mmCIF file of C-alpha atoms in Angstrom:
data_model
loop_
_atom_site.group_PDB
_atom_site.id
_atom_site.type_symbol
_atom_site.label_atom_id
_atom_site.label_comp_id
_atom_site.label_asym_id
_atom_site.label_seq_id
_atom_site.Cartn_x
_atom_site.Cartn_y
_atom_site.Cartn_z
ATOM 1 C CA UNK A 14 78.192 77.888 90.866
ATOM 2 C CA UNK A 15 78.465 74.317 88.901
ATOM 3 C CA UNK A 16 77.369 71.363 91.341
ATOM 4 C CA UNK A 17 78.281 68.752 88.833
ATOM 5 C CA UNK A 18 82.437 69.630 89.401
ATOM 6 C CA UNK A 19 84.297 66.793 90.948
ATOM 7 C CA UNK A 20 87.627 65.782 91.892
ATOM 8 C CA UNK A 21 90.257 65.988 88.684
ATOM 9 C CA UNK A 22 91.457 62.684 87.602
ATOM 10 C CA UNK A 23 95.074 64.018 87.999
ATOM 11 C CA UNK A 24 96.013 67.117 89.970
ATOM 12 C CA UNK A 25 99.824 68.377 89.511
ATOM 13 C CA UNK A 26 101.713 71.519 91.952
ATOM 14 C CA UNK A 27 104.624 72.042 91.393
ATOM 15 C CA UNK A 28 107.182 74.531 93.797
ATOM 16 C CA UNK A 29 109.604 76.553 91.997
ATOM 17 C CA UNK A 30 110.531 78.206 95.327
ATOM 18 C CA UNK A 31 110.899 74.799 97.269
ATOM 19 C CA UNK A 32 111.729 73.085 93.962
ATOM 20 C CA UNK A 33 109.528 69.923 94.851
ATOM 21 C CA UNK A 34 106.296 68.723 93.269
ATOM 22 C CA UNK A 35 103.196 66.816 93.918
ATOM 23 C CA UNK A 36 101.078 64.560 92.090
ATOM 24 C CA UNK A 37 97.568 63.198 92.879
ATOM 25 C CA UNK A 38 96.166 60.662 90.721
ATOM 26 C CA UNK A 39 92.903 59.487 91.530
ATOM 27 C CA UNK A 40 92.140 56.110 93.154
ATOM 28 C CA UNK A 41 89.361 55.062 90.264
ATOM 29 C CA UNK A 42 91.840 56.244 87.683
ATOM 30 C CA UNK A 43 94.045 53.401 88.500
ATOM 31 C CA UNK A 44 94.484 50.325 87.640
ATOM 32 C CA UNK A 45 97.747 49.085 88.969
ATOM 33 C CA UNK A 46 100.083 51.405 91.026
ATOM 34 C CA UNK A 47 102.929 49.768 90.470
ATOM 35 C CA UNK A 48 102.795 50.623 86.876
ATOM 36 C CA UNK A 49 102.855 54.360 87.328
ATOM 37 C CA UNK A 50 105.977 56.229 85.813
ATOM 38 C CA UNK A 51 107.069 60.060 85.715
ATOM 39 C CA UNK A 52 109.515 61.120 83.395
ATOM 40 C CA UNK A 53 110.639 64.024 81.409
ATOM 41 C CA UNK A 54 111.579 65.497 78.294
ATOM 42 C CA UNK A 55 111.608 68.540 75.853
ATOM 43 C CA UNK A 56 110.543 70.717 78.766
ATOM 44 C CA UNK A 57 107.817 68.546 79.783
ATOM 45 C CA UNK A 58 106.517 66.044 82.481
ATOM 46 C CA UNK A 59 105.200 62.579 81.678
ATOM 47 C CA UNK A 60 102.572 60.210 83.858
ATOM 48 C CA UNK A 61 102.396 56.875 82.394
ATOM 49 C CA UNK A 62 99.498 55.078 83.459
ATOM 50 C CA UNK A 63 98.918 51.404 82.359
ATOM 51 C CA UNK A 64 96.854 52.595 79.508
ATOM 52 C CA UNK A 65 97.354 56.338 79.306
ATOM 53 C CA UNK A 66 99.613 59.177 78.977
ATOM 54 C CA UNK A 67 99.373 62.413 80.757
ATOM 55 C CA UNK A 68 101.832 65.210 79.771
ATOM 56 C CA UNK A 69 102.544 68.458 81.420
ATOM 57 C CA UNK A 70 104.297 71.293 79.136
ATOM 58 C CA UNK A 71 106.932 73.220 81.879
ATOM 59 C CA UNK A 72 107.980 76.689 81.573
ATOM 60 C CA UNK A 73 111.623 76.885 79.857
ATOM 61 C CA UNK A 74 113.852 77.377 83.338
ATOM 62 C CA UNK A 75 111.517 74.363 85.078
ATOM 63 C CA UNK A 76 112.474 70.473 84.708
ATOM 64 C CA UNK A 77 112.323 67.648 86.314
ATOM 65 C CA UNK A 78 115.442 66.053 88.037
ATOM 66 C CA UNK A 79 115.706 62.676 86.537
ATOM 67 C CA UNK A 80 115.322 60.000 88.930
ATOM 68 C CA UNK A 81 113.520 61.921 91.350
ATOM 69 C CA UNK A 82 110.236 60.466 91.390
ATOM 70 C CA UNK A 83 109.307 58.753 94.212
ATOM 71 C CA UNK A 84 110.205 55.031 94.389
ATOM 72 C CA UNK A 85 107.254 54.129 96.690
ATOM 73 C CA UNK A 86 104.263 56.892 96.308
ATOM 74 C CA UNK A 87 101.513 56.954 99.247
ATOM 75 C CA UNK A 88 98.166 55.724 98.727
ATOM 76 C CA UNK A 89 95.834 58.358 100.329
ATOM 77 C CA UNK A 90 92.361 58.043 100.456
ATOM 78 C CA UNK A 91 91.686 60.802 97.477
ATOM 79 C CA UNK A 92 94.007 58.879 95.236
ATOM 80 C CA UNK A 93 98.038 58.280 94.815
ATOM 81 C CA UNK A 94 100.560 60.526 96.139
ATOM 82 C CA UNK A 95 103.651 60.574 94.291
ATOM 83 C CA UNK A 96 106.582 63.539 94.909
ATOM 84 C CA UNK A 97 109.187 64.761 92.696
ATOM 85 C CA UNK A 98 112.300 67.297 92.862
ATOM 86 C CA UNK A 99 112.469 69.787 90.034
ATOM 87 C CA UNK A 100 115.656 71.997 88.750
ATOM 88 C CA UNK A 101 114.237 75.870 88.561
ATOM 89 C CA UNK A 102 116.552 78.542 86.568
ATOM 90 C CA UNK A 103 115.810 82.056 86.799
ATOM 91 C CA UNK A 104 112.362 82.615 86.902
ATOM 92 C CA UNK A 105 110.713 85.775 84.286
ATOM 93 C CA UNK A 106 108.885 88.496 85.958
ATOM 94 C CA UNK A 107 105.751 88.267 86.873
ATOM 95 C CA UNK A 108 102.746 89.788 84.918
ATOM 96 C CA UNK A 109 101.833 93.245 85.701
ATOM 97 C CA UNK A 110 98.398 94.412 85.847
ATOM 98 C CA UNK A 111 96.725 97.308 83.881
ATOM 99 C CA UNK A 112 97.327 99.449 87.689
ATOM 100 C CA UNK A 113 101.242 99.193 87.138
ATOM 101 C CA UNK A 114 101.415 99.717 83.579
ATOM 102 C CA UNK A 115 99.885 102.755 83.360
ATOM 103 C CA UNK A 116 101.911 106.043 82.726
ATOM 104 C CA UNK A 117 101.656 109.799 82.521
ATOM 105 C CA UNK A 118 101.906 111.253 78.842
ATOM 106 C CA UNK A 119 100.702 107.834 76.881
ATOM 107 C CA UNK A 120 97.218 107.255 75.333
ATOM 108 C CA UNK A 121 94.877 104.410 76.733
ATOM 109 C CA UNK A 122 91.399 103.097 75.772
ATOM 110 C CA UNK A 123 89.282 102.105 78.143
ATOM 111 C CA UNK A 124 86.966 99.021 77.563
ATOM 112 C CA UNK A 125 83.721 97.469 79.363
ATOM 113 C CA UNK A 126 85.458 94.025 80.119
ATOM 114 C CA UNK A 127 81.366 92.572 79.434
ATOM 115 C CA UNK A 128 80.894 93.790 75.773
ATOM 116 C CA UNK A 129 84.385 95.254 74.357
ATOM 117 C CA UNK A 130 82.856 98.456 73.905
ATOM 118 C CA UNK A 131 84.972 102.040 73.983
ATOM 119 C CA UNK A 132 83.981 103.807 77.181
ATOM 120 C CA UNK A 133 86.516 106.069 77.144
ATOM 121 C CA UNK A 134 88.857 106.503 73.908
ATOM 122 C CA UNK A 135 92.439 108.222 73.611
ATOM 123 C CA UNK A 136 92.838 109.331 77.476
ATOM 124 C CA UNK A 137 96.153 111.252 77.844
ATOM 125 C CA UNK A 138 96.715 111.472 81.753
ATOM 126 C CA UNK A 139 99.227 114.553 83.033
ATOM 127 C CA UNK A 140 99.684 112.531 86.224
ATOM 128 C CA UNK A 141 99.047 109.078 87.527
ATOM 129 C CA UNK A 142 99.175 108.908 91.123
ATOM 130 C CA UNK A 143 98.724 106.235 93.525
ATOM 131 C CA UNK A 144 96.552 106.776 96.096
ATOM 132 C CA UNK A 145 97.282 106.254 100.339
ATOM 133 C CA UNK A 146 97.285 102.825 101.119
ATOM 134 C CA UNK A 147 93.083 100.817 101.793
ATOM 135 C CA UNK A 148 93.329 101.182 105.565
ATOM 136 C CA UNK A 149 94.963 104.620 105.638
ATOM 137 C CA UNK A 150 92.172 106.543 107.447
ATOM 138 C CA UNK A 151 92.290 103.631 110.275
ATOM 139 C CA UNK A 152 95.986 104.233 110.726
ATOM 140 C CA UNK A 153 96.165 108.107 111.048
ATOM 141 C CA UNK A 154 93.285 107.427 113.883
ATOM 142 C CA UNK A 155 95.925 104.806 115.301
ATOM 143 C CA UNK A 156 99.342 107.035 115.167
ATOM 144 C CA UNK A 157 97.892 110.604 115.572
ATOM 145 C CA UNK A 158 97.545 112.505 118.955
ATOM 146 C CA UNK A 159 95.263 114.961 117.338
ATOM 147 C CA UNK A 160 91.895 114.257 115.335
ATOM 148 C CA UNK A 161 92.356 113.193 111.718
ATOM 149 C CA UNK A 162 92.423 116.136 109.476
ATOM 150 C CA UNK A 163 91.568 114.276 106.496
ATOM 151 C CA UNK A 164 87.989 112.695 107.999
ATOM 152 C CA UNK A 165 85.544 113.106 105.464
ATOM 153 C CA UNK A 166 87.425 114.324 102.900
ATOM 154 C CA UNK A 167 88.130 112.561 99.605
ATOM 155 C CA UNK A 168 91.101 112.654 97.619
ATOM 156 C CA UNK A 169 89.879 113.543 93.705
ATOM 157 C CA UNK A 170 91.589 113.731 90.601
ATOM 158 C CA UNK A 171 92.250 116.905 88.788
ATOM 159 C CA UNK A 172 91.721 117.724 85.135
ATOM 160 C CA UNK A 173 94.097 115.081 83.089
ATOM 161 C CA UNK A 174 94.852 113.065 86.524
ATOM 162 C CA UNK A 175 94.242 109.197 86.919
ATOM 163 C CA UNK A 176 94.496 108.149 90.790
ATOM 164 C CA UNK A 177 95.054 104.523 91.457
ATOM 165 C CA UNK A 178 93.318 102.595 94.212
ATOM 166 C CA UNK A 179 93.934 98.893 94.810
ATOM 167 C CA UNK A 180 91.453 98.047 93.039
ATOM 168 C CA UNK A 181 90.200 100.700 90.795
ATOM 169 C CA UNK A 182 90.956 104.006 88.855
ATOM 170 C CA UNK A 183 89.494 107.371 89.725
ATOM 171 C CA UNK A 184 89.889 110.245 86.707
ATOM 172 C CA UNK A 185 87.191 113.036 85.553
ATOM 173 C CA UNK A 186 84.627 112.959 83.208
ATOM 174 C CA UNK A 187 84.672 114.512 79.655
ATOM 175 C CA UNK A 188 82.051 114.851 76.717
ATOM 176 C CA UNK A 189 82.528 111.486 75.255
ATOM 177 C CA UNK A 190 81.006 109.947 78.414
ATOM 178 C CA UNK A 191 77.773 110.815 77.485
ATOM 179 C CA UNK A 192 77.294 108.818 74.439
ATOM 180 C CA UNK A 193 79.019 105.561 75.920
ATOM 181 C CA UNK A 194 78.049 105.565 79.640
ATOM 182 C CA UNK A 195 74.656 105.858 81.711
ATOM 183 C CA UNK A 196 74.247 106.449 85.382
ATOM 184 C CA UNK A 197 71.905 104.803 87.445
ATOM 185 C CA UNK A 198 71.108 105.356 91.270
ATOM 186 C CA UNK A 199 71.796 101.935 93.439
ATOM 187 C CA UNK A 200 70.402 100.814 96.753
ATOM 188 C CA UNK A 201 70.204 97.266 96.715
ATOM 189 C CA UNK A 202 73.233 97.132 98.500
ATOM 190 C CA UNK A 203 73.167 99.815 101.095
ATOM 191 C CA UNK A 204 71.726 99.319 104.473
ATOM 192 C CA UNK A 205 71.369 101.850 106.966
ATOM 193 C CA UNK A 206 73.974 100.871 109.626
ATOM 194 C CA UNK A 207 77.822 101.424 109.736
ATOM 195 C CA UNK A 208 81.154 100.625 108.081
ATOM 196 C CA UNK A 209 82.904 97.385 109.404
ATOM 197 C CA UNK A 210 85.874 99.255 108.956
ATOM 198 C CA UNK A 211 85.687 102.861 110.287
ATOM 199 C CA UNK A 212 82.136 102.801 112.324
ATOM 200 C CA UNK A 213 81.305 105.639 109.873
ATOM 201 C CA UNK A 214 77.642 105.949 108.630
ATOM 202 C CA UNK A 215 77.591 105.206 104.893
ATOM 203 C CA UNK A 216 75.334 106.522 102.371
ATOM 204 C CA UNK A 217 71.762 105.437 101.353
ATOM 205 C CA UNK A 218 72.752 105.353 97.641
ATOM 206 C CA UNK A 219 75.028 105.155 95.032
ATOM 207 C CA UNK A 220 75.191 106.576 91.738
ATOM 208 C CA UNK A 221 76.444 103.614 89.705
ATOM 209 C CA UNK A 222 78.191 104.315 86.163
ATOM 210 C CA UNK A 223 76.773 101.388 83.627
ATOM 211 C CA UNK A 224 78.180 100.459 79.900
ATOM 212 C CA UNK A 225 75.607 102.414 77.571
ATOM 213 C CA UNK A 226 75.409 98.996 75.391
ATOM 214 C CA UNK A 227 75.482 96.262 77.940
ATOM 215 C CA UNK A 228 74.300 98.331 81.131
ATOM 216 C CA UNK A 229 77.022 96.105 82.576
ATOM 217 C CA UNK A 230 78.077 98.060 85.787
ATOM 218 C CA UNK A 231 81.551 99.510 85.332
ATOM 219 C CA UNK A 232 81.973 101.642 88.902
ATOM 220 C CA UNK A 233 80.894 104.605 90.365
ATOM 221 C CA UNK A 234 80.251 108.321 89.812
ATOM 222 C CA UNK A 235 81.980 109.813 92.984
ATOM 223 C CA UNK A 236 80.951 113.001 92.202
ATOM 224 C CA UNK A 237 79.195 114.571 89.291
ATOM 225 C CA UNK A 238 82.662 115.378 87.756
ATOM 226 C CA UNK A 239 84.803 112.248 89.065
ATOM 227 C CA UNK A 240 84.375 108.493 87.901
ATOM 228 C CA UNK A 241 85.719 105.444 89.338
ATOM 229 C CA UNK A 242 86.274 102.317 87.188
ATOM 230 C CA UNK A 243 86.955 99.135 89.083
ATOM 231 C CA UNK A 244 89.813 96.945 87.585
ATOM 232 C CA UNK A 245 87.681 93.562 87.408
ATOM 233 C CA UNK A 246 85.182 95.591 85.035
ATOM 234 C CA UNK A 247 87.130 97.592 82.376
ATOM 235 C CA UNK A 248 90.002 96.709 80.312
ATOM 236 C CA UNK A 249 92.863 99.254 79.392
ATOM 237 C CA UNK A 250 94.624 99.510 76.437
ATOM 238 C CA UNK A 251 97.049 101.677 74.966
ATOM 239 C CA UNK A 252 95.492 103.295 72.005
ATOM 240 C CA UNK A 253 98.153 102.217 69.709
ATOM 241 C CA UNK A 254 97.753 98.811 70.248
ATOM 242 C CA UNK A 255 94.729 98.319 67.997
ATOM 243 C CA UNK A 256 90.967 97.754 68.568
ATOM 244 C CA UNK A 257 89.874 95.382 71.180
ATOM 245 C CA UNK A 258 86.713 93.669 69.876
ATOM 246 C CA UNK A 259 85.950 90.271 71.599
ATOM 247 C CA UNK A 260 85.870 90.050 75.321
ATOM 248 C CA UNK A 261 88.034 87.668 77.105
ATOM 249 C CA UNK A 262 86.480 84.911 79.003
ATOM 250 C CA UNK A 263 84.745 86.546 82.177
ATOM 251 C CA UNK A 264 86.236 83.663 84.447
ATOM 252 C CA UNK A 265 89.738 83.873 83.238
ATOM 253 C CA UNK A 266 89.911 87.794 83.189
ATOM 254 C CA UNK A 267 88.663 88.107 86.670
ATOM 255 C CA UNK A 268 91.253 85.628 87.889
ATOM 256 C CA UNK A 269 93.917 87.346 86.075
ATOM 257 C CA UNK A 270 93.292 90.385 87.714
ATOM 258 C CA UNK A 271 92.972 89.128 91.094
ATOM 259 C CA UNK A 272 95.919 87.052 90.479
ATOM 260 C CA UNK A 273 97.939 89.953 89.278
ATOM 261 C CA UNK A 274 96.652 92.654 92.224
ATOM 262 C CA UNK A 275 97.099 89.881 94.938
ATOM 263 C CA UNK A 276 100.830 89.304 94.256
ATOM 264 C CA UNK A 277 101.999 93.118 93.049
ATOM 265 C CA UNK A 278 100.147 94.258 96.886
ATOM 266 C CA UNK A 279 102.075 91.345 98.784
ATOM 267 C CA UNK A 280 105.003 92.185 96.831
ATOM 268 C CA UNK A 281 105.316 95.903 97.743
ATOM 269 C CA UNK A 282 103.886 96.003 101.292
ATOM 270 C CA UNK A 283 103.940 92.315 102.825
ATOM 271 C CA UNK A 284 100.220 91.847 102.477
ATOM 272 C CA UNK A 285 98.845 88.899 102.943
ATOM 273 C CA UNK A 286 95.338 88.804 104.816
ATOM 274 C CA UNK A 287 92.622 90.503 102.349
ATOM 275 C CA UNK A 288 88.974 91.449 103.215
ATOM 276 C CA UNK A 289 87.185 91.112 99.825
ATOM 277 C CA UNK A 290 84.308 93.641 100.490
ATOM 278 C CA UNK A 291 81.201 95.408 98.708
ATOM 279 C CA UNK A 292 81.564 99.292 98.621
ATOM 280 C CA UNK A 293 79.434 99.479 101.487
ATOM 281 C CA UNK A 294 82.139 98.510 103.790
ATOM 282 C CA UNK A 295 80.409 94.483 104.018
ATOM 283 C CA UNK A 296 82.762 91.990 103.696
ATOM 284 C CA UNK A 297 81.956 88.522 101.589
ATOM 285 C CA UNK A 298 85.141 86.596 101.680
ATOM 286 C CA UNK A 299 88.623 86.373 103.844
ATOM 287 C CA UNK A 300 91.183 85.573 102.088
ATOM 288 C CA UNK A 301 94.857 84.505 103.057
ATOM 289 C CA UNK A 302 97.831 84.423 100.470
ATOM 290 C CA UNK A 303 99.410 81.233 101.505
ATOM 291 C CA UNK A 304 102.568 81.118 98.346
ATOM 292 C CA UNK A 305 103.306 82.548 95.327
ATOM 293 C CA UNK A 306 105.507 80.077 93.762
ATOM 294 C CA UNK A 307 103.000 77.603 92.395
ATOM 295 C CA UNK A 308 102.862 75.586 89.292
ATOM 296 C CA UNK A 309 99.765 73.604 88.622
ATOM 297 C CA UNK A 310 98.137 71.593 85.778
ATOM 298 C CA UNK A 311 95.257 69.677 86.361
ATOM 299 C CA UNK A 312 93.145 66.698 83.779
ATOM 300 C CA UNK A 313 89.529 65.676 84.545
ATOM 301 C CA UNK A 314 87.507 63.280 82.069
ATOM 302 C CA UNK A 315 89.762 61.293 79.505
ATOM 303 C CA UNK A 316 89.174 62.759 75.839
ATOM 304 C CA UNK A 317 90.411 61.143 72.269
ATOM 305 C CA UNK A 318 92.698 63.430 70.218
ATOM 306 C CA UNK A 319 89.432 63.443 67.849
ATOM 307 C CA UNK A 320 87.678 65.552 70.176
ATOM 308 C CA UNK A 321 90.258 68.238 70.450
ATOM 309 C CA UNK A 322 90.327 70.917 67.551
ATOM 310 C CA UNK A 323 94.085 70.734 66.394
ATOM 311 C CA UNK A 324 96.015 70.468 63.614
ATOM 312 C CA UNK A 325 96.630 66.419 62.052
ATOM 313 C CA UNK A 326 100.721 67.075 62.242
ATOM 314 C CA UNK A 327 99.831 68.056 66.119
ATOM 315 C CA UNK A 328 97.525 65.298 66.974
ATOM 316 C CA UNK A 329 98.523 62.948 69.757
ATOM 317 C CA UNK A 330 97.839 59.310 70.264
ATOM 318 C CA UNK A 331 94.008 58.653 71.381
ATOM 319 C CA UNK A 332 95.594 57.772 74.657
ATOM 320 C CA UNK A 333 97.662 60.768 75.217
ATOM 321 C CA UNK A 334 96.324 64.155 77.147
ATOM 322 C CA UNK A 335 98.556 67.015 77.563
ATOM 323 C CA UNK A 336 98.223 70.162 79.232
ATOM 324 C CA UNK A 337 100.239 73.362 79.925
ATOM 325 C CA UNK A 338 101.529 74.087 83.785
ATOM 326 C CA UNK A 339 100.197 77.591 84.290
ATOM 327 C CA UNK A 340 101.792 80.043 87.120
ATOM 328 C CA UNK A 341 99.338 80.081 89.778
ATOM 329 C CA UNK A 342 98.788 81.533 93.679
ATOM 330 C CA UNK A 343 97.613 79.396 96.671
ATOM 331 C CA UNK A 344 94.734 80.981 98.721
ATOM 332 C CA UNK A 345 92.803 79.752 101.905
ATOM 333 C CA UNK A 346 89.546 81.490 101.761
ATOM 334 C CA UNK A 347 86.475 81.711 104.281
ATOM 335 C CA UNK A 348 82.717 83.119 103.108
ATOM 336 C CA UNK A 349 81.407 85.755 105.529
ATOM 337 C CA UNK A 350 78.161 84.423 104.794
ATOM 338 C CA UNK A 351 74.843 82.876 106.362
ATOM 339 C CA UNK A 352 76.557 83.628 109.783
ATOM 340 C CA UNK A 353 79.962 81.051 109.125
ATOM 341 C CA UNK A 354 83.005 80.974 111.238
ATOM 342 C CA UNK A 355 81.795 84.345 112.966
ATOM 343 C CA UNK A 356 84.484 84.557 115.359
ATOM 344 C CA UNK A 357 86.937 84.339 112.730
ATOM 345 C CA UNK A 358 85.562 86.679 110.119
ATOM 346 C CA UNK A 359 85.090 89.273 113.746
ATOM 347 C CA UNK A 360 88.727 88.589 114.759
ATOM 348 C CA UNK A 361 89.822 89.441 110.867
ATOM 349 C CA UNK A 362 87.643 92.468 110.773
ATOM 350 C CA UNK A 363 89.108 93.984 113.921
ATOM 351 C CA UNK A 364 92.619 93.541 112.575
ATOM 352 C CA UNK A 365 93.836 96.457 110.809
ATOM 353 C CA UNK A 366 96.882 94.405 109.122
ATOM 354 C CA UNK A 367 94.164 92.841 106.757
ATOM 355 C CA UNK A 368 93.925 95.026 103.928
ATOM 356 C CA UNK A 369 90.289 95.853 102.289
ATOM 357 C CA UNK A 370 89.744 94.985 98.412
ATOM 358 C CA UNK A 371 86.593 96.957 97.379
ATOM 359 C CA UNK A 372 84.966 95.437 94.497
ATOM 360 C CA UNK A 373 81.189 95.456 93.232
ATOM 361 C CA UNK A 374 78.400 93.039 95.261
ATOM 362 C CA UNK A 375 78.026 91.017 91.780
ATOM 363 C CA UNK A 376 81.758 90.851 91.555
ATOM 364 C CA UNK A 377 82.549 89.707 95.082
ATOM 365 C CA UNK A 378 79.881 86.966 94.196
ATOM 366 C CA UNK A 379 81.831 85.845 91.091
ATOM 367 C CA UNK A 380 85.040 85.624 93.204
ATOM 368 C CA UNK A 381 83.406 83.669 95.669
ATOM 369 C CA UNK A 382 81.682 81.438 92.825
ATOM 370 C CA UNK A 383 85.250 81.150 91.241
ATOM 371 C CA UNK A 384 86.876 80.122 94.452
ATOM 372 C CA UNK A 385 84.447 77.856 95.525
ATOM 373 C CA UNK A 386 84.587 75.989 91.948
ATOM 374 C CA UNK A 387 87.932 75.394 91.892
ATOM 375 C CA UNK A 388 87.963 73.829 95.523
ATOM 376 C CA UNK A 389 85.686 71.175 94.468
ATOM 377 C CA UNK A 390 87.988 69.803 91.605
ATOM 378 C CA UNK A 391 91.040 69.562 94.006
ATOM 379 C CA UNK A 392 91.875 66.316 95.343
ATOM 380 C CA UNK A 393 89.738 66.007 99.183
ATOM 381 C CA UNK A 394 93.116 66.199 100.957
ATOM 382 C CA UNK A 395 93.854 69.363 99.704
ATOM 383 C CA UNK A 396 90.271 71.094 99.600
ATOM 384 C CA UNK A 397 90.515 72.831 103.126
ATOM 385 C CA UNK A 398 93.196 73.651 105.759
ATOM 386 C CA UNK A 399 91.826 74.104 109.492
ATOM 387 C CA UNK A 400 88.242 76.265 109.030
ATOM 388 C CA UNK A 401 89.670 77.587 105.269
ATOM 389 C CA UNK A 402 88.939 76.391 102.020
ATOM 390 C CA UNK A 403 91.913 76.312 99.653
ATOM 391 C CA UNK A 404 91.589 77.491 95.941
ATOM 392 C CA UNK A 405 94.330 78.326 93.222
ATOM 393 C CA UNK A 406 93.940 81.698 91.298
ATOM 394 C CA UNK A 407 95.937 80.765 87.897
ATOM 395 C CA UNK A 408 97.462 83.955 85.700
#
């Protein structure tokens, strides 16, 4: 976690559904609050300070209502709060995750997200089927008057099947796996005890599947013939899309994948609370999806255009900074570490409406670092809500 991160000079959140916006300008950035002016033009929102201009480029369907800038902005401890109104047209479709894109009778390649190496090439699936909801075992226990007939039975793919979980793909091995994957026994994250969701004993060891090129953990060997790949560890591309050579920035990839899956699960199943767990059932983060209609942009330290690698024709004056507003979801989160908020965590773990999301332990820790890092840059009035921390996940 980067301890040097500090509150951004300017933070902007626009709400498409509410058609409102909030600009927070840090107090020490201001010289004279009376000189703050907000205007729009050419699909952009411009913030004029005494000696600086911040420009936020908006999507084509969003624009500022002229003259809607708050006449008497509120000066808080963390900065000047300026409210504006928006006019929002037809919103474009949300970006889908790889899980939503997978189709039968198409050829796909699976690549290691860490190094870009091909781990599965030209896989054509006869069937692509979703697995039951992550809480399905608990729901069977609650609604059936007889013992669960599926207890201790795994749903496994047959040859040329791909089964889709909330955070993973289940598929069968082929002969190429020996050249691209390795299997290791991992007992570091396992412990004797009970699964937090079901109360059942967990195995003492797991067989993890790693990329042979960079040794990154990609998933697990469920059986000798069935592999589980986590959506946060592999990139899926259609074979005809061409090669995938350079891996995407890890933080951006993780943020985008989580954004897409949370939106999809919430929209399809009206789920808003999630427990991010390790494979052994240990909850590390409680996450509450607050809203899905945010557009955000922020500016940190002032930089001159000479510091930015752009062409001469695109270069802005030295007192001008420009950013693109990106769609994001706003979340509340609660770390489940070091005995923090034990009562709240315990209540969440007993609530079957809280949806479990299983990810590798290292990835769970990366997610917590990602959320904490974002929280540190927010204005102090926005960092927390009751006992929860606030963060955004960008698309």
